[in-house]
Short mmCIF file of C-alpha atoms in Angstrom, two decimals:
data_model
loop_
_atom_site.label_atom_id
_atom_site.label_comp_id
_atom_site.label_asym_id
_atom_site.label_seq_id
_atom_site.Cartn_x
_atom_site.Cartn_y
_atom_site.Cartn_z
CA MET A 156 -10.90 -7.95 -30.02
CA MET A 157 -9.32 -5.41 -28.36
CA SER A 158 -7.62 -6.61 -25.26
CA ALA A 159 -7.79 -5.46 -21.93
CA LYS A 160 -4.43 -4.44 -21.70
CA THR A 161 -4.36 -2.50 -25.00
CA LEU A 162 -8.12 -0.87 -23.78
CA ARG A 163 -6.12 0.10 -20.67
CA HIS A 164 -3.36 1.78 -22.69
CA LEU A 165 -6.50 3.90 -24.79
CA ILE A 166 -7.97 4.84 -22.04
CA ILE A 167 -5.16 6.19 -20.46
CA ILE A 168 -4.30 8.26 -23.18
CA GLY A 169 -7.21 9.25 -23.51
CA LEU A 170 -7.73 11.14 -20.39
CA LEU A 171 -3.81 12.56 -21.22
CA LEU A 172 -5.78 14.19 -24.06
CA LEU A 173 -8.40 15.35 -22.17
CA TRP A 174 -6.31 16.60 -19.75
CA GLU A 175 -4.54 19.05 -22.08
CA LEU A 176 -7.05 19.81 -24.17
CA LEU A 177 -9.83 20.80 -21.62
CA PRO A 178 -7.95 23.33 -20.12
CA ARG A 179 -6.51 24.84 -23.34
CA THR A 180 -9.75 25.29 -25.13
CA GLY A 181 -11.49 26.81 -22.44
CA LEU A 182 -13.55 24.53 -21.13
CA ILE A 183 -12.42 23.97 -17.80
CA PRO A 184 -10.46 27.07 -16.13
CA GLU A 185 -6.92 26.72 -16.14
CA LEU A 186 -7.39 27.66 -12.24
CA PHE A 187 -9.16 24.32 -11.60
CA LEU A 188 -6.93 22.15 -13.92
CA PRO A 189 -4.05 23.33 -15.28
CA SER A 190 -3.11 21.67 -18.69
CA LEU A 191 -1.14 18.64 -18.66
CA SER A 192 1.77 20.48 -20.79
CA SER A 193 1.85 23.23 -18.16
CA THR A 194 1.43 21.33 -15.36
CA LEU A 195 5.35 19.17 -16.59
CA LEU A 196 6.71 22.69 -17.33
CA ALA A 197 5.98 24.02 -13.99
CA GLY A 198 7.60 20.79 -12.77
CA TRP A 199 10.37 20.63 -14.39
CA ASN A 200 11.27 24.58 -13.77
CA GLU A 201 11.35 23.71 -9.91
CA ALA A 202 12.66 19.97 -10.49
CA ALA A 203 15.44 20.98 -7.97
CA GLU A 204 12.70 21.89 -5.13
CA TYR A 205 10.69 19.04 -6.57
CA GLY A 206 13.50 16.62 -6.32
CA HIS A 207 14.74 17.78 -2.67
CA ALA A 208 10.98 17.19 -1.63
CA LEU A 209 10.72 13.76 -2.86
CA ALA A 210 13.42 12.33 -1.52
CA VAL A 211 12.08 13.64 2.21
CA THR A 212 8.81 12.28 1.10
CA LEU A 213 10.47 8.94 -0.02
CA TYR A 214 12.78 8.74 3.28
CA GLU A 215 9.16 9.07 5.76
CA VAL A 216 7.63 6.87 3.40
CA ALA A 217 10.31 4.26 3.53
CA VAL A 218 10.71 4.27 7.51
CA SER A 219 7.05 3.97 7.25
CA MET A 220 6.04 1.53 5.31
CA ALA A 221 9.31 -0.91 7.20
CA PHE A 222 7.19 0.09 10.81
CA ALA A 223 3.81 -0.51 9.36
CA CYS A 224 4.08 -3.47 6.79
CA GLY A 225 6.85 -5.17 9.22
CA GLY A 226 5.53 -4.88 12.07
CA GLY A 227 2.14 -5.41 10.90
CA ILE A 228 2.82 -9.00 9.18
CA LEU A 229 4.57 -9.95 12.44
CA LEU A 230 1.94 -9.12 15.28
CA GLY A 231 -0.60 -10.08 12.62
CA ALA A 232 1.57 -13.65 11.93
CA ILE A 233 1.60 -14.16 16.04
CA VAL A 234 -2.18 -13.26 16.89
CA GLY A 235 -3.49 -14.83 13.85
CA SER A 236 -1.94 -18.28 15.27
CA LEU A 237 -2.77 -18.11 18.53
CA PRO A 238 -6.55 -18.65 20.01
CA ARG A 239 -6.12 -16.96 23.15
CA PRO A 240 -4.46 -13.06 21.75
CA ARG A 241 -6.54 -13.45 19.07
CA LEU A 242 -9.98 -13.35 20.66
CA LEU A 243 -8.44 -10.33 23.14
CA ILE A 244 -6.39 -8.11 20.76
CA MET A 245 -8.29 -8.70 16.99
CA PRO A 246 -11.81 -6.90 18.12
CA MET A 247 -9.93 -4.01 19.64
CA VAL A 248 -7.75 -3.22 16.34
CA SER A 249 -11.05 -3.90 13.86
CA SER A 250 -12.38 -1.13 16.12
CA LEU A 251 -9.74 0.88 16.16
CA TYR A 252 -9.50 0.43 12.20
CA ALA A 253 -12.60 2.38 12.15
CA VAL A 254 -11.82 5.50 13.69
CA PRO A 255 -10.67 8.15 11.32
CA LEU A 256 -7.11 7.94 12.82
CA VAL A 257 -6.31 11.69 11.18
CA ILE A 258 -7.67 13.23 13.89
CA LEU A 259 -4.79 11.72 16.28
CA TYR A 260 -1.94 13.51 14.07
CA PRO A 261 -2.32 16.60 16.22
CA VAL A 262 -1.41 14.39 19.22
CA PHE A 263 1.70 13.43 17.32
CA THR A 264 2.88 17.01 16.60
CA VAL A 265 2.54 17.56 20.38
CA TRP A 266 4.73 14.83 21.31
CA LEU A 267 7.04 14.46 18.60
CA GLY A 268 7.14 18.25 16.81
CA ILE A 269 6.56 18.65 13.19
CA GLY A 270 9.18 17.19 11.74
CA SER A 271 10.03 13.35 10.31
CA GLU A 272 9.33 11.74 13.67
CA SER A 273 5.41 12.43 14.12
CA LYS A 274 4.51 11.83 10.42
CA ILE A 275 6.51 8.58 10.46
CA ALA A 276 5.00 7.15 13.70
CA PHE A 277 1.55 8.68 12.14
CA ALA A 278 2.03 6.85 8.78
CA SER A 279 3.16 4.06 10.21
CA ILE A 280 -0.13 3.18 12.69
CA TYR A 281 -1.73 4.51 9.87
CA GLY A 282 -0.54 1.57 7.32
CA PHE A 283 0.02 -0.99 10.23
CA LEU A 284 -3.78 -1.70 11.00
CA PRO A 285 -4.66 -3.05 8.21
CA THR A 286 -1.74 -5.29 7.43
CA MET A 287 -2.10 -6.75 10.84
CA LEU A 288 -5.55 -7.27 10.16
CA ALA A 289 -5.30 -8.80 6.34
CA THR A 290 -2.03 -11.17 8.06
CA ALA A 291 -4.06 -12.45 10.83
CA ALA A 292 -7.06 -13.43 8.57
CA GLY A 293 -4.51 -15.00 6.04
CA ILE A 294 -3.38 -17.37 9.09
CA GLN A 295 -6.28 -18.08 10.27
CA THR A 296 -7.73 -19.51 6.79
CA ILE A 297 -5.20 -21.86 6.75
CA ASP A 298 -6.62 -25.15 5.78
CA PRO A 299 -5.71 -27.57 8.88
CA GLN A 300 -5.46 -30.90 6.63
CA LEU A 301 -2.08 -29.14 5.03
CA LEU A 302 -0.17 -28.56 8.45
CA LEU A 303 -1.25 -32.19 9.76
CA ALA A 304 -0.81 -33.70 6.42
CA ALA A 305 3.02 -31.95 6.84
CA ARG A 306 3.29 -32.57 10.69
CA SER A 307 2.31 -36.66 9.52
CA MET A 308 5.28 -36.15 6.48
CA GLY A 309 7.95 -34.87 9.51
CA ALA A 310 8.07 -31.78 8.67
CA THR A 311 10.03 -29.25 10.71
CA LEU A 312 8.88 -25.85 12.05
CA SER A 313 10.75 -23.90 9.73
CA GLN A 314 9.59 -26.20 6.61
CA ARG A 315 6.15 -25.94 7.50
CA LEU A 316 6.63 -21.95 7.72
CA VAL A 317 7.91 -22.01 4.40
CA ARG A 318 6.18 -24.49 2.99
CA VAL A 319 2.80 -24.53 3.80
CA ILE A 320 1.68 -21.39 6.33
CA ILE A 321 3.52 -18.26 4.53
CA PRO A 322 2.31 -19.78 0.79
CA ALA A 323 -1.41 -20.42 2.12
CA ALA A 324 -1.36 -17.17 3.90
CA ILE A 325 0.49 -14.59 1.28
CA PRO A 326 -2.75 -13.72 -1.17
CA THR A 327 -3.91 -12.14 1.73
CA VAL A 328 -1.05 -11.20 3.17
CA LEU A 329 -0.11 -9.22 0.21
CA SER A 330 -3.97 -7.88 -0.22
CA GLY A 331 -2.77 -6.28 3.52
CA LEU A 332 0.15 -5.12 2.63
CA ARG A 333 -1.22 -3.60 -0.92
CA VAL A 334 -4.10 -1.35 1.27
CA GLY A 335 -1.18 -0.75 4.09
CA GLY A 336 1.37 0.50 1.94
CA ALA A 337 -1.15 2.72 -0.05
CA LEU A 338 -2.17 4.05 3.32
CA VAL A 339 1.00 4.93 4.10
CA ILE A 340 2.02 6.73 1.24
CA VAL A 341 -1.48 8.84 1.84
CA GLY A 342 -0.38 9.42 5.63
CA VAL A 343 2.95 10.90 4.62
CA VAL A 344 1.63 13.25 2.14
CA VAL A 345 -1.58 14.10 4.29
CA SER A 346 0.37 15.07 7.49
CA GLU A 347 3.27 16.72 5.12
CA MET A 348 0.05 18.78 4.01
CA LEU A 349 -1.30 19.74 7.58
CA ILE A 350 2.11 20.49 9.56
CA SER A 351 5.13 20.60 7.89
CA SER A 352 7.90 22.18 6.21
CA ALA A 353 9.46 19.93 3.88
CA GLY A 354 7.83 17.12 1.69
CA ILE A 355 5.96 16.90 -1.60
CA GLY A 356 2.72 17.65 0.95
CA TYR A 357 4.38 20.76 2.13
CA LEU A 358 5.00 21.61 -1.49
CA ILE A 359 1.05 21.24 -2.99
CA SER A 360 -0.06 22.76 0.44
CA ARG A 361 2.45 26.20 -0.07
CA TYR A 362 1.17 26.29 -3.60
CA ARG A 363 -2.37 25.83 -3.44
CA THR A 364 -2.11 28.96 -0.77
CA ILE A 365 -0.92 31.06 -3.72
CA LEU A 366 -3.22 29.54 -6.37
CA ASP A 367 -0.50 28.34 -8.50
CA SER A 368 -2.46 25.19 -9.75
CA PRO A 369 0.65 23.88 -12.16
CA HIS A 370 2.62 23.66 -9.16
CA VAL A 371 -0.08 21.72 -7.34
CA PHE A 372 -0.56 19.30 -9.84
CA ALA A 373 2.90 18.64 -10.37
CA GLY A 374 2.91 17.75 -6.77
CA VAL A 375 -0.26 15.45 -6.87
CA LEU A 376 1.41 13.61 -10.07
CA LEU A 377 4.71 13.10 -7.66
CA VAL A 378 2.06 11.33 -5.38
CA LEU A 379 0.30 9.97 -8.44
CA PHE A 380 3.89 8.31 -9.57
CA MET A 381 4.88 7.13 -5.74
CA ALA A 382 1.50 5.10 -5.49
CA ILE A 383 1.53 3.28 -9.30
CA ALA A 384 5.73 2.05 -8.49
CA PHE A 385 4.52 0.78 -4.96
CA ASN A 386 1.60 -1.07 -6.84
CA THR A 387 3.73 -2.39 -9.46
CA ALA A 388 6.44 -3.22 -6.72
CA ILE A 389 3.26 -5.69 -5.17
CA ARG A 390 2.28 -7.14 -8.41
CA TRP A 391 5.87 -8.16 -8.85
CA VAL A 392 6.25 -9.77 -5.58
CA GLU A 393 3.05 -11.48 -6.27
CA ARG A 394 4.33 -12.91 -9.50
CA LYS A 395 7.13 -14.21 -7.66
CA ALA A 396 4.86 -15.44 -5.05
CA ALA A 397 3.14 -17.76 -7.27
CA ILE A 398 5.23 -20.45 -7.19
CA TRP A 399 4.99 -21.08 -3.62
CA GLN A 400 1.14 -20.81 -4.09
CA THR A 401 0.89 -23.16 -6.68
CA GLY A 402 3.18 -25.62 -4.94
CA THR A 403 0.99 -25.41 -1.72
CA ARG A 404 -2.48 -25.95 -4.29
CA ALA A 405 -0.40 -28.57 -5.84
CA GLY A 406 0.27 -29.73 -2.33
CA GLN A 407 -3.38 -29.66 -1.30
CA SER A 408 -4.35 -31.66 -4.40
CA ALA A 409 -2.16 -34.61 -3.95
CA ALA A 410 -3.40 -34.49 0.03
CA ASP A 411 -6.96 -35.26 -1.46
CA GLU A 412 -5.88 -37.82 -3.98
CA VAL A 413 -3.89 -39.94 -1.06
CA GLY A 414 -6.89 -39.38 1.27
CA SER A 415 -9.69 -40.67 -1.19
CA GLY A 416 -7.46 -43.42 -2.41
CA ALA A 417 -6.50 -44.46 1.58
CA MET A 418 -10.48 -44.87 1.93
CA GLN A 419 -11.47 -46.99 -0.87
CA PRO A 420 -11.61 -50.68 -0.13
CA ALA A 421 -8.80 -53.00 -1.03
CA THR A 422 -9.75 -55.30 -3.47
#
């Protein structure tokens, strides 16, 4: 039976072949979907321009990611650990997350101009909310029995943080980080497309206005590669963090065994 990995590779190869063949055979007009080869050739011919634009976008994404994901994890851990701030802040953050934040971008341009500052601020807030919500939710799902067992064994605060709290919450935190990081990339590219003079989003918008489809799709491919690279990095972190999660599950099983043994009457 064919493995899932092989099937995924075959699907990707099939989609790439369709991308090349459908425009070539005239089934889809080149204006709507240029062939893969013409898209790659357009990107290659303007490699210097795309390289400069990619550097600008990556800088904005990296800074936004630091603010959005770093700040979201920090504030989410604080809010999730303290009942009173959680009851006060979480409903407001959840309501704000439901608002389409793209409508706020013109406000950032008025405050910060059309340079990188407004894009970083917008993308940071765009990715901050899901990261914070996921982290706070992950902290709340920690089994109190784990913390109680750690304290009874004399674990210090730092030991409880590293060996209990972080391993128990990290699956939810990484899920929020995946969503928040993806939204940061979207926020930067969308803001570049709206009002900008540099970046991949700006190139996509500029070539779109002159109906240069190959160059538009070359920019889209770069955005796609950024998203794939980010997702690959998150999966690598998940694999590295698996040992923490395994250790936490083992600790929970051991605690359950000790508890059940203590409840058995002595013979």
